[in-house]
CSV table of C-alpha atoms and ligand atoms in Angstrom, one decimal:
chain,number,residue,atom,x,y,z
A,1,UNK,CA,-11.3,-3.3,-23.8
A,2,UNK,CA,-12.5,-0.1,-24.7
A,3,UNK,CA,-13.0,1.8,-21.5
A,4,UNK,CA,-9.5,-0.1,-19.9
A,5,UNK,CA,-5.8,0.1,-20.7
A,6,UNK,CA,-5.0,-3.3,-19.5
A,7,UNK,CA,-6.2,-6.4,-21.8
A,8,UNK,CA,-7.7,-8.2,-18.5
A,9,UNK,CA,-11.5,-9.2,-17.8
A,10,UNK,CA,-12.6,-6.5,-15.6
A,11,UNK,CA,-13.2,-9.2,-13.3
A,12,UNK,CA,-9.6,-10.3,-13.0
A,13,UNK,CA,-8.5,-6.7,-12.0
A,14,UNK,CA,-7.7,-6.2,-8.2
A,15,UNK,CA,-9.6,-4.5,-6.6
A,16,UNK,CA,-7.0,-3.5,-3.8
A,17,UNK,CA,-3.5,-3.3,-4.5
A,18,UNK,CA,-0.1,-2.8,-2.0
A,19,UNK,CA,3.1,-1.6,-2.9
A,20,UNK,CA,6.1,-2.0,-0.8
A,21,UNK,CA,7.8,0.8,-2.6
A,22,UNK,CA,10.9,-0.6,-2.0
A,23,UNK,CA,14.7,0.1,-3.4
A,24,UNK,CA,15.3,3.8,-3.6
A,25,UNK,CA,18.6,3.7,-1.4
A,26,UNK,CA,20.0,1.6,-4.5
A,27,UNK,CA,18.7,3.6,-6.9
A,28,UNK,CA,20.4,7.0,-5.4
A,29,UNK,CA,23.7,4.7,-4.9
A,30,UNK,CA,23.9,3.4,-8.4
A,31,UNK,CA,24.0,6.5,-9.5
A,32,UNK,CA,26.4,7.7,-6.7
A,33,UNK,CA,23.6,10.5,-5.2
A,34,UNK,CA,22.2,10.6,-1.9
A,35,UNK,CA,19.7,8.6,-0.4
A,36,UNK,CA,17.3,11.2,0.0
A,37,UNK,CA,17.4,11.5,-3.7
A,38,UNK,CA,16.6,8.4,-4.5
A,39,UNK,CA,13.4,9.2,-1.5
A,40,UNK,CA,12.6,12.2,-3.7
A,41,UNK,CA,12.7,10.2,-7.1
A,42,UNK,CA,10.5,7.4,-5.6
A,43,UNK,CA,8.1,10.4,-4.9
A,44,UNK,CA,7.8,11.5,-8.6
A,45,UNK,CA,7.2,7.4,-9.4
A,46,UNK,CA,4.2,7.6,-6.7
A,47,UNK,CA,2.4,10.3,-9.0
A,48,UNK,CA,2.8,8.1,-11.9
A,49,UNK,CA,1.6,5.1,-10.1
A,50,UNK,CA,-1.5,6.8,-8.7
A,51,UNK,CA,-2.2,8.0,-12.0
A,52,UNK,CA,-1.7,4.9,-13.7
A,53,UNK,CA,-3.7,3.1,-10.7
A,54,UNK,CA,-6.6,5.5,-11.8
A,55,UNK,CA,-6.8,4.7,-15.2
A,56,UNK,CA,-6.5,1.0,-14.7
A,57,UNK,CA,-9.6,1.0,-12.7
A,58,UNK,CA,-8.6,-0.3,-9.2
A,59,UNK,CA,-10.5,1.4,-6.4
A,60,UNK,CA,-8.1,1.0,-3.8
A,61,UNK,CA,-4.3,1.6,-3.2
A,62,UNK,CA,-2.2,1.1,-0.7
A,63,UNK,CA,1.9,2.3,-0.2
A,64,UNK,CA,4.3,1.2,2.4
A,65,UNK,CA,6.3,4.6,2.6
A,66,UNK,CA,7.5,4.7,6.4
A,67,UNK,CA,7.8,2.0,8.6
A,68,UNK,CA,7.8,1.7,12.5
A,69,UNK,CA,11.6,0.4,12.1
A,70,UNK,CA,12.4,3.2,9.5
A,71,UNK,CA,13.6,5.4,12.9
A,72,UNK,CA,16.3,3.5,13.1
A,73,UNK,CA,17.1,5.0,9.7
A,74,UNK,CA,20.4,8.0,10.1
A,75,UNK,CA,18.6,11.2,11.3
A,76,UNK,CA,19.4,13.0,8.6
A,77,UNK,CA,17.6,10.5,6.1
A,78,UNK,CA,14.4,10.3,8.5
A,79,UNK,CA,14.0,14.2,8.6
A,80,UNK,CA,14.7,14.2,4.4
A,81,UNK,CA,11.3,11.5,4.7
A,82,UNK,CA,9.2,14.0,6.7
A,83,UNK,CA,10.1,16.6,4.6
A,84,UNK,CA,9.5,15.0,1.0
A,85,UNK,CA,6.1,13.9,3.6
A,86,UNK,CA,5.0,17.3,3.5
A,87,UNK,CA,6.8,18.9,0.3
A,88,UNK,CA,4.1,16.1,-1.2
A,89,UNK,CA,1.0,17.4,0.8
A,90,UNK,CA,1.4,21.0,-0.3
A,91,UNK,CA,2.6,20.3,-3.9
A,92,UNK,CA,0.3,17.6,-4.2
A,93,UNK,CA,-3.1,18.0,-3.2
A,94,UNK,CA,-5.1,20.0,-4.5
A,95,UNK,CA,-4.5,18.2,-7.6
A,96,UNK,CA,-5.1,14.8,-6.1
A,97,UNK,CA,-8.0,15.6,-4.3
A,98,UNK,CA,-9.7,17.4,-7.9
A,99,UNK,CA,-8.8,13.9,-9.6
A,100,UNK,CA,-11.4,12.5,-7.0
A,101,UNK,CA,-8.6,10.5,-4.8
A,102,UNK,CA,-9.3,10.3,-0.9
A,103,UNK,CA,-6.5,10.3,1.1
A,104,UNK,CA,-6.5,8.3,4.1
A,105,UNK,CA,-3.7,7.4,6.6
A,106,UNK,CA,-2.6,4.1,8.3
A,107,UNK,CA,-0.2,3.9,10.9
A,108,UNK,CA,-0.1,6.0,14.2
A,109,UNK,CA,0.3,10.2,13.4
A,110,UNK,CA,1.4,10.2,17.8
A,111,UNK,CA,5.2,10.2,17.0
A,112,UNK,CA,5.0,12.8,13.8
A,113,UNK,CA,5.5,16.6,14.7
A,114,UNK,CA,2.7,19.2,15.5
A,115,UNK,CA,2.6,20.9,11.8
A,116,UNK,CA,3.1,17.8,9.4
A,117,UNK,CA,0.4,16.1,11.5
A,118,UNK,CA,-1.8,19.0,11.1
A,119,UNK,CA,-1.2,18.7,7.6
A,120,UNK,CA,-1.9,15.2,7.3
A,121,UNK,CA,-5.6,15.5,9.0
A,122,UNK,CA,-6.3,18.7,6.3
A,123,UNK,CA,-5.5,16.4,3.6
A,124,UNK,CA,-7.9,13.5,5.2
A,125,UNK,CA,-10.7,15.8,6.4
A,126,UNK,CA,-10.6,18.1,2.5
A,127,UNK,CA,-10.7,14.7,0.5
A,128,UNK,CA,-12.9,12.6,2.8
A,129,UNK,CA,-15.9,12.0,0.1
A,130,UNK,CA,-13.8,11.5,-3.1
A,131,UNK,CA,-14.5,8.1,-4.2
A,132,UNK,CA,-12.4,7.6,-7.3
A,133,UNK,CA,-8.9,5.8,-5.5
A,134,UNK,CA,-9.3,5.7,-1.6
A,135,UNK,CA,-5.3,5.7,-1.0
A,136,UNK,CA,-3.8,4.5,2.3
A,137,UNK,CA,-0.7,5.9,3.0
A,138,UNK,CA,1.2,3.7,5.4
A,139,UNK,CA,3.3,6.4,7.1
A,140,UNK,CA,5.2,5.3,10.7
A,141,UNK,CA,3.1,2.0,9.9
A,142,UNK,CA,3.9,-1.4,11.4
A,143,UNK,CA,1.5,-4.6,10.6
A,144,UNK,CA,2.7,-5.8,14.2
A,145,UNK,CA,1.8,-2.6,16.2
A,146,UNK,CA,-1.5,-2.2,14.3
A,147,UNK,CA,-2.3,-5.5,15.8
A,148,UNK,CA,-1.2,-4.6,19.6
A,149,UNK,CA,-2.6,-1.4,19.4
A,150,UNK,CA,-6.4,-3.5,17.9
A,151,UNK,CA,-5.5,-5.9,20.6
A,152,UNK,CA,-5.4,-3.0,23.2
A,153,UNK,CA,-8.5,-0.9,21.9
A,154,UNK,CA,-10.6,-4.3,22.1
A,155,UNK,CA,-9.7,-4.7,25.9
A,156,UNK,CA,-10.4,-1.3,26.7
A,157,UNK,CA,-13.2,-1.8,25.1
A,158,UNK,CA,-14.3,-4.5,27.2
A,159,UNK,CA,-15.6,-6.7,24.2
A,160,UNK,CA,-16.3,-10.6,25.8
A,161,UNK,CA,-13.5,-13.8,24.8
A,162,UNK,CA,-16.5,-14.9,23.0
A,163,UNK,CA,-17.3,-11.9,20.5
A,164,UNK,CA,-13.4,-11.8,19.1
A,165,UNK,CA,-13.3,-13.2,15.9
A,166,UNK,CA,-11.8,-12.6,13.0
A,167,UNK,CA,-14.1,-9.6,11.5
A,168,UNK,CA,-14.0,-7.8,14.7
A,169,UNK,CA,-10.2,-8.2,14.4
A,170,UNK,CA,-10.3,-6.8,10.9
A,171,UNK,CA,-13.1,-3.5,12.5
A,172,UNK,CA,-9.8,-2.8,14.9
A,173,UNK,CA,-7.4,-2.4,12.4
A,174,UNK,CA,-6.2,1.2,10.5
A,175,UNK,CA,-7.6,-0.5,7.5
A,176,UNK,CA,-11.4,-1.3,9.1
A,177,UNK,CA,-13.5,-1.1,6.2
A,178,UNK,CA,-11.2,-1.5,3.4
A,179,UNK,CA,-11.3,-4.8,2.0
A,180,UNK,CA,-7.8,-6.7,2.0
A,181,UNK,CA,-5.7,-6.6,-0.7
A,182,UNK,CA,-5.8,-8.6,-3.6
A,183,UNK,CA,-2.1,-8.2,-4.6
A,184,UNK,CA,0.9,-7.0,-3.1
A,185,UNK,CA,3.9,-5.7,-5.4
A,186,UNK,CA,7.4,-5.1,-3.7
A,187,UNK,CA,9.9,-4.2,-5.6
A,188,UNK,CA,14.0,-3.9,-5.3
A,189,UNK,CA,13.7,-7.7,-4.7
A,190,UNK,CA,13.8,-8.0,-1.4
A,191,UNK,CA,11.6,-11.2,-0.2
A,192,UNK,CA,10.5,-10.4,2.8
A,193,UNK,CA,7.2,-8.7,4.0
A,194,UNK,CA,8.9,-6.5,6.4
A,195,UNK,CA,5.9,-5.8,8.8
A,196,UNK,CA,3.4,-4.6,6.1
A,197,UNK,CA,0.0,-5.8,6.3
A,198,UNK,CA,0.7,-8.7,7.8
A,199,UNK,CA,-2.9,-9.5,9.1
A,200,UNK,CA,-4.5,-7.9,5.5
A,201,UNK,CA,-2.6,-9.9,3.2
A,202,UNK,CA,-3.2,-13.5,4.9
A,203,UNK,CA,-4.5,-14.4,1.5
A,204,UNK,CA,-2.8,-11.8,-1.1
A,205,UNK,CA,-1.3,-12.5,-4.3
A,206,UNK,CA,2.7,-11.1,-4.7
A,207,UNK,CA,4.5,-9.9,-7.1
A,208,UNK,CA,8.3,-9.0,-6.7
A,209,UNK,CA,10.5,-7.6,-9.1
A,210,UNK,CA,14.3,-6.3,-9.4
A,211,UNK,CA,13.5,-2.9,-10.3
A,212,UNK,CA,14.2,-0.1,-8.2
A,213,UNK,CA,11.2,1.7,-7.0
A,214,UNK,CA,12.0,4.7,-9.0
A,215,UNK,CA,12.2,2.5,-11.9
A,216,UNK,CA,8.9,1.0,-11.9
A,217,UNK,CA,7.0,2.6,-14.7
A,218,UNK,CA,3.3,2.0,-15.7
A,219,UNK,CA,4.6,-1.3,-18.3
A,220,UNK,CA,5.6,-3.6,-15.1
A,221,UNK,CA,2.7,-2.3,-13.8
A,222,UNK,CA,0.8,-3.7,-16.1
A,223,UNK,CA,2.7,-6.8,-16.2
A,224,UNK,CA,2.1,-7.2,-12.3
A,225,UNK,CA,-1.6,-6.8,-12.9
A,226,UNK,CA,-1.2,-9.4,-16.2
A,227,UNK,CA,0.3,-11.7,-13.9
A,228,UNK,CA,-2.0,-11.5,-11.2
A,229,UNK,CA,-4.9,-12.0,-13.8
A,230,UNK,CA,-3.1,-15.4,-14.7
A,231,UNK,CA,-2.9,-16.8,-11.1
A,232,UNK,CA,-5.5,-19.0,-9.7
A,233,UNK,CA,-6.8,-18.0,-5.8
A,234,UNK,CA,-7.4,-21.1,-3.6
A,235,UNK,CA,-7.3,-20.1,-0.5
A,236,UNK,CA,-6.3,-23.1,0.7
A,237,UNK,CA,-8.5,-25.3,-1.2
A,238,UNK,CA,-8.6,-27.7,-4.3
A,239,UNK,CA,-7.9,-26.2,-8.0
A,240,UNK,CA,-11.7,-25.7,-9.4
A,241,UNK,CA,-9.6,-27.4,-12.7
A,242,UNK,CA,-9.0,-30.1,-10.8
A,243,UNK,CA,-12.2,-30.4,-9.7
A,244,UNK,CA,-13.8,-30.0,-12.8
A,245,UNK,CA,-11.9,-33.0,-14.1
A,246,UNK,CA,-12.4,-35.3,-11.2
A,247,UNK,CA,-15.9,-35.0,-11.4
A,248,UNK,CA,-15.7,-35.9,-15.1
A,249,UNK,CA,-13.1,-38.7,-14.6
A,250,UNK,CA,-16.1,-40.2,-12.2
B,301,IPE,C1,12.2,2.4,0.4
B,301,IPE,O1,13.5,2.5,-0.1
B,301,IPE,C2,11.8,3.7,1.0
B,301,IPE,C3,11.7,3.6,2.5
B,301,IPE,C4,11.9,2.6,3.2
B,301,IPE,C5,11.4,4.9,3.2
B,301,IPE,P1,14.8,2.2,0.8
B,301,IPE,O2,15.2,3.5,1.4
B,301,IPE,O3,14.5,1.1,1.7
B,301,IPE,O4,15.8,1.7,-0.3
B,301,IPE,P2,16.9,0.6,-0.2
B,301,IPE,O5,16.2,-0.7,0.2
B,301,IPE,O6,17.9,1.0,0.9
B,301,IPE,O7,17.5,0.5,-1.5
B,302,IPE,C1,10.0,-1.6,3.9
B,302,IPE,O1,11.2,-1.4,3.3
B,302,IPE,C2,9.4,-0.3,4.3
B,302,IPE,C3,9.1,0.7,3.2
B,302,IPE,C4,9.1,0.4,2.0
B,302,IPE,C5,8.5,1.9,3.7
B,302,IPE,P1,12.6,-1.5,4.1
B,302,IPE,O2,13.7,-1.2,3.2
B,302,IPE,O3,12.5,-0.7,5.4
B,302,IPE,O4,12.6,-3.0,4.6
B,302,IPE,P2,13.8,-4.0,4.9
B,302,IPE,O5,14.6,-3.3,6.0
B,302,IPE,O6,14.6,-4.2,3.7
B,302,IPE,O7,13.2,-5.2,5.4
B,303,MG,MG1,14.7,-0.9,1.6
């Protein structure tokens, strides 16, 4: 395709994809450096990905980069995350918001200092009407506490038994408005979900592989989208193949 760098109907490319950008422990570890370098590597990747995200076309992203249970992480690593957190913003942003990408967060800011909070609302409110990549970044994110705290805003609320369904579930969520993503990539090879999305991706297509976040350049990638591409969505119905040929057998 002329205008793509993937060999996929545009039709076959997600539209929303997740990353649990997972394995950068390992990586530091293998090569007998610190965790936090291996944090600080995994950032350098996120450029590329972003970039490469861009390119390919897809209009949404979404990162897993600080989890409710990553406090329970040493101190020493959880202040290295809040600082490569904001090292990002100010190195970062200026470019990412002239390449048309608008930031937005999901998770709660409550438990994050005064100043990297402050810095994560500049970031939101300065790229707020880019429209090339709308980026989530799951920061102090947990798929279970987005759903208490939806749970608690619809009470409060004082919306009727009767009126919660599953779209007003989805209007409560940090994502509200984004639709859900298409494909989920994790890699390290962990096979878990870990608390990420866990309402969004009812329906999502995964894609896990050994590498080391670090490690995963724009090739796999592409691969993950290739592969995705290839899969058939049924959402918990027949194969349309299938169905095809039953009707012809008939
Ligand atoms: C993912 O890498 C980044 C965060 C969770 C912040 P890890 O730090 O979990 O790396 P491993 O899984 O220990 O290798
Ligand atoms: C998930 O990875 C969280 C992020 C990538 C931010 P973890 O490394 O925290 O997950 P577990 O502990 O292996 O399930
Ligand atoms: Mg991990």
């Amino acid at each position: 395709m002329a205008d793509s760098p993937l060999n996929i109907p545009p039709e076959k490319i997600p539209q929303h994809v997740a990353i649990i950008m997972d394995g950068n422990g390992r990586w530091a570890l293998s090569r007998g450096l610190p965790r936090v370098a291996g944090h600080k590597a995994g950032t350098e990747n996120l450029r590329r990905v972003i970039r490469a995200t861009v390119e390919f076309g897809i209009k949404y992203l979404t990162i897993y980069a600080f989890s409710t249970e990553n406090w329970g992480r040493p101190a020493e690593e959880v202040q290295g995350l809040m600082g490569i957190l904001q090292d990002v913003i100010d190195r970062e942003l200026n470019e990412l918001h002239q390449e048309g990408v608008q930031l937005r967060h999901i998770g709660r800011l409550d438990r994050l200092g005064p100043k990297i909070k402050a810095k994560v609302l500049k970031a939101i409110e300065l790229t707020k009407n880019n429209d090339r990549l709308i980026l989530n970044v799951a920061w102090n994110y947990g798929g279970r506490d987005e759903i208490v705290y939806a749970i608690e805003r619809i009470i409060k609320d004082g919306i009727p038994a009767e009126e919660v369904t599953d779209q007003l579930v989805s209007k409560y969520l940090f994502t509200a408005g984004v639709p859900d993503p298409d494909l989920v990539i994790r890699t390290s090879g962990e096979l878990r979900v870990s608390n990420f999305l866990i309402w969004q991706a009812a329906y999502s297509e995964w894609y896990v592989t050994p590498t080391y976040w670090p490690d995963f350049d724009k090739d796999e990638y592409r691969r993950a989208l290739e592969t995705y591409a290839g899969r058939e969505r049924r959402y918990g119905k027949v194969s349309s193949e299938e169905l095809e040929g039953s009707k012809s057998n008939a």
